[in-house]
Tab-separated table of C-alpha atoms in Angstrom:
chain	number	residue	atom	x	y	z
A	1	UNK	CA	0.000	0.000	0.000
A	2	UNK	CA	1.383	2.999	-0.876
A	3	UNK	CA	0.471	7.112	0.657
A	4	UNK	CA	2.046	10.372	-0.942
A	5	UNK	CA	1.016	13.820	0.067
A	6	UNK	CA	1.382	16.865	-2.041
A	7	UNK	CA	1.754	20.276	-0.840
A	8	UNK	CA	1.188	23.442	-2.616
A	9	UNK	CA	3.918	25.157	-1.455
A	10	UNK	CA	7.762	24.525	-0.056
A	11	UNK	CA	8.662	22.756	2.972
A	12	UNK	CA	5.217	21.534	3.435
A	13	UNK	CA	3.181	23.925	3.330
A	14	UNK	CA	0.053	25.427	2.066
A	15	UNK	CA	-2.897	23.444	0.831
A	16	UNK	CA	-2.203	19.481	0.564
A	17	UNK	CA	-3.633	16.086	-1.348
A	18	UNK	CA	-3.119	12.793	0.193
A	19	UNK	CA	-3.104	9.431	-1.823
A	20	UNK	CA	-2.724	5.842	-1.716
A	21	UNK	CA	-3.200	5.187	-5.529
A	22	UNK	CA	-3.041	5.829	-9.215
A	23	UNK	CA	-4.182	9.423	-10.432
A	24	UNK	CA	-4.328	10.777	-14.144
A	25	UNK	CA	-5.414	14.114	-13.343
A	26	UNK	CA	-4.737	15.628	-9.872
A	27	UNK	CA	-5.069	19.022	-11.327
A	28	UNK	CA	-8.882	19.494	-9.315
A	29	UNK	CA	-6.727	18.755	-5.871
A	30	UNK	CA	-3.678	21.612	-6.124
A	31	UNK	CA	-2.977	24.329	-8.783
A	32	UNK	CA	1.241	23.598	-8.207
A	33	UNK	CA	3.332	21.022	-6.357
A	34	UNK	CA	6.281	22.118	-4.335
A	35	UNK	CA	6.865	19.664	-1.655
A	36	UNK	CA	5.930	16.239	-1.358
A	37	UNK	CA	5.979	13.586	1.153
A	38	UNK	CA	6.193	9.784	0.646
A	39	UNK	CA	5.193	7.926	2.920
A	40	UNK	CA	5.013	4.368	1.945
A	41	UNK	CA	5.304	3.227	-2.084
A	42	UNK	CA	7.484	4.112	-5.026
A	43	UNK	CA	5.883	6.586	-7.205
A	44	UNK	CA	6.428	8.009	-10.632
A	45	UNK	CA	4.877	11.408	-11.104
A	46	UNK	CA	4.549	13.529	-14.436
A	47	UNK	CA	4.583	16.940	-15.295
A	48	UNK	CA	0.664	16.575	-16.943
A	49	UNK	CA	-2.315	14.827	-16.672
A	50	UNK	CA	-3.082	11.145	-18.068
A	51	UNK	CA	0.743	10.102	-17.207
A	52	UNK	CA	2.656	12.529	-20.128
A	53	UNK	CA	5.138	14.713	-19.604
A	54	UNK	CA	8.397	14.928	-17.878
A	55	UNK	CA	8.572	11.823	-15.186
A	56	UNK	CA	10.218	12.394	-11.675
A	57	UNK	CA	10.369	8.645	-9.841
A	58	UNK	CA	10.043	9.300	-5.981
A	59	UNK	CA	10.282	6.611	-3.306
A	60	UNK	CA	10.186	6.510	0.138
A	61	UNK	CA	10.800	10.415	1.605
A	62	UNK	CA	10.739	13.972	1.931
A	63	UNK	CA	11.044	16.752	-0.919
A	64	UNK	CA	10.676	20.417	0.829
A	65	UNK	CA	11.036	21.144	-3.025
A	66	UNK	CA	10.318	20.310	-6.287
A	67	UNK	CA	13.987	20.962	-6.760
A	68	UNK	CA	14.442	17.394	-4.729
A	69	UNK	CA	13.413	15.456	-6.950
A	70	UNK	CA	14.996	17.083	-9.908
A	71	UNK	CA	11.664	18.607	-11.426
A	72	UNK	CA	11.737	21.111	-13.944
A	73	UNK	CA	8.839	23.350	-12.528
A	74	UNK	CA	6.520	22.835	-9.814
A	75	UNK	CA	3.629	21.006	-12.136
A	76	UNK	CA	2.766	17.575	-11.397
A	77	UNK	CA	-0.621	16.731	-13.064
A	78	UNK	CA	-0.897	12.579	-12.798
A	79	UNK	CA	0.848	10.030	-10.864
A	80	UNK	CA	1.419	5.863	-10.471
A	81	UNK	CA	1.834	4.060	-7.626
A	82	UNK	CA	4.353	1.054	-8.550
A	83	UNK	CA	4.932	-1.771	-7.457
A	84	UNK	CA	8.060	-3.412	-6.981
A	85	UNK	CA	9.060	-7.034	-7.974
A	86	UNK	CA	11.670	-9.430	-6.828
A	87	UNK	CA	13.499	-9.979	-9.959
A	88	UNK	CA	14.314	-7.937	-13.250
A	89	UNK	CA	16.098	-8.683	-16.403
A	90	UNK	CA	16.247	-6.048	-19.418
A	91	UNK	CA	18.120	-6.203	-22.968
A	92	UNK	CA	19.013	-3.147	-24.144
A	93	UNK	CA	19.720	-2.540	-28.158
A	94	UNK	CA	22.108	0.018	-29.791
A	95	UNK	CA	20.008	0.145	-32.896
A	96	UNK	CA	15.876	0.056	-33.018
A	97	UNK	CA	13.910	-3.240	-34.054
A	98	UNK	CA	16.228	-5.345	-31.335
A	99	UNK	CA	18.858	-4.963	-33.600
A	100	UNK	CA	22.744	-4.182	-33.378
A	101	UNK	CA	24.488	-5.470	-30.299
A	102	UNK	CA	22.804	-6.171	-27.226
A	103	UNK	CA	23.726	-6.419	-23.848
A	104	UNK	CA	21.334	-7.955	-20.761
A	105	UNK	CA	21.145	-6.848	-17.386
A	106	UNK	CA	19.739	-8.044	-14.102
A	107	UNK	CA	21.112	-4.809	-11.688
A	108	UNK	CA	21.468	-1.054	-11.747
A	109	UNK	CA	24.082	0.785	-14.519
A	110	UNK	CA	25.175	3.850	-13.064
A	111	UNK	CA	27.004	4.950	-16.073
A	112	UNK	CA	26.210	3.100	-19.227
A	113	UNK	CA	29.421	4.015	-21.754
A	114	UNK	CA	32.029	3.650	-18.752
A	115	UNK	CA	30.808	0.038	-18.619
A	116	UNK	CA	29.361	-0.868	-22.057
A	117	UNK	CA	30.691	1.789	-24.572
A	118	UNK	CA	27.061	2.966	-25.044
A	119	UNK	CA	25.820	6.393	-25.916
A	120	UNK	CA	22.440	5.544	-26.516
A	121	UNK	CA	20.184	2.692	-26.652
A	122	UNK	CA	17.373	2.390	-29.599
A	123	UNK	CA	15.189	-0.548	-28.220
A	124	UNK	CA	14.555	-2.297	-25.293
A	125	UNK	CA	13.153	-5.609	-23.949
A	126	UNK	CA	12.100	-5.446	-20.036
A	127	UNK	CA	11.629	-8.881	-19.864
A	128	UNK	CA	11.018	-8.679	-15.865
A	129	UNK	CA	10.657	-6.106	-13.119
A	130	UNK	CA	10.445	-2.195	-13.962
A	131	UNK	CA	12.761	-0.182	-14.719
A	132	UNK	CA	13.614	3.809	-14.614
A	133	UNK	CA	16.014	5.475	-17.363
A	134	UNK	CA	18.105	8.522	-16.776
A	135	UNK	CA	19.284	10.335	-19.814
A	136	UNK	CA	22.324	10.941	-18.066
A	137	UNK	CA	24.609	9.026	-16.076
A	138	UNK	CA	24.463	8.356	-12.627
A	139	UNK	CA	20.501	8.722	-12.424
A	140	UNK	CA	20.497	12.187	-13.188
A	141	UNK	CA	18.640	14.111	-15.967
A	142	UNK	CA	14.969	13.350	-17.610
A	143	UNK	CA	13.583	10.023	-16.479
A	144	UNK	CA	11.770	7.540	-18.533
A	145	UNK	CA	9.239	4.686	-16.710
A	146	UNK	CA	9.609	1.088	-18.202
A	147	UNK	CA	7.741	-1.429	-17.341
A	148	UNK	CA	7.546	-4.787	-19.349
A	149	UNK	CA	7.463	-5.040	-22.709
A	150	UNK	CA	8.642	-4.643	-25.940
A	151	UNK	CA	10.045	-0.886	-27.285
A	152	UNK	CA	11.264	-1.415	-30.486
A	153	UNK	CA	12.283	2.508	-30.784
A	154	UNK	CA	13.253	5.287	-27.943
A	155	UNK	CA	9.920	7.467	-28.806
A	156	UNK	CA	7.673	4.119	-27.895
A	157	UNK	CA	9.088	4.911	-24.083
A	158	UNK	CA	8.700	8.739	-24.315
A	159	UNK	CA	12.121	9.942	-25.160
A	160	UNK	CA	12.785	12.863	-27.916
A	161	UNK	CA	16.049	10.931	-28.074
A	162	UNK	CA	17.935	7.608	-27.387
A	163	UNK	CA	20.311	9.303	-25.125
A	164	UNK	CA	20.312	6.818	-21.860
A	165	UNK	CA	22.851	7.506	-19.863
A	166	UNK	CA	22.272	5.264	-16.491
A	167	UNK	CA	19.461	3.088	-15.899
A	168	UNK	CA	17.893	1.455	-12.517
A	169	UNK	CA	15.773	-1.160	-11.126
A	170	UNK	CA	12.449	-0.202	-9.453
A	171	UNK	CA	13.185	-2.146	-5.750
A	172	UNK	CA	11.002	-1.914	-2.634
A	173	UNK	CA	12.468	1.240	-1.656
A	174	UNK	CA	15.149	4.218	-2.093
């Protein structure tokens, strides 16, 4: 079971929405996000409603800002509760269709061309467990949700690019 609370304001203030599930539109609850807490769950939150935008993954903590958890501006319009699995497995593609050379992983890559040479990966399979991609290494930059499937090109995933630059596991907590 998971609970987040948003706050309109910094540091926890102003008006506030608490939740224990999936939302595509909080926009009816706050006008802006600035702090959040989370209280029990892994969450990943977007920038609008109906889960588009830019994606912020938040687990267990407090944010006093949006700063925190490396958003862009203080809009957060839909979020997902998700829920963690014991084991993952991905295979990553440098070219789209599942082609080119491939490389599988079952933990976290902090810095994917320090250990594989890669600048950017055109396809996935998540074959188990979730997954979060960073466009830049060591989980920073624009993050990208996966969870299983098939993405035969970066834009089927939400990127405007195949720039990954780290990627991580979603595990029971951060």
């Amino acid at each position: 079971m998971g609970k987040i609370i948003y706050y309109e304001d910094k540091n926890f203030q102003g008006r506030s929405y608490e939740s224990s599930s999936d939302c595509s539109d909080l926009h009816s609850y706050f006008s802006r996000c600035n702090s959040i807490r989370v209280e029990n769950g892994n969450w990943m939150l977007y920038e609008r409603s109906n889960y588009s935008g830019h994606q912020y993954f938040l687990g267990k903590g407090e944010y006093p800002d949006f700063q925190q958890w490396m958003g862009f501006n203080d809009s957060i319009r839909s979020s997902r509760l998700i829920s963690p699995v014991s084991t993952h497995k991905i295979r990553i593609y440098v070219r789209e269709n599942f082609r080119g050379d491939m490389v599988e992983l079952t933990e976290d890559c902090p810095a994917l061309f320090e250990m594989f040479n890669y600048h950017e990966i055109h396809s996935c399979n998540i074959l188990e467990g979730s997954w979060i991609f960073y466009e830049l290494p060591n989980y920073r930059g624009k993050q990208y949700y996966m969870k299983p499937g098939e993405y035969l090109k970066f834009t089927e995933w939400g990127a405007l690019n195949s720039k990954v630059g780290s990627l991580r596991r979603v595990l029971e907590s951060y």
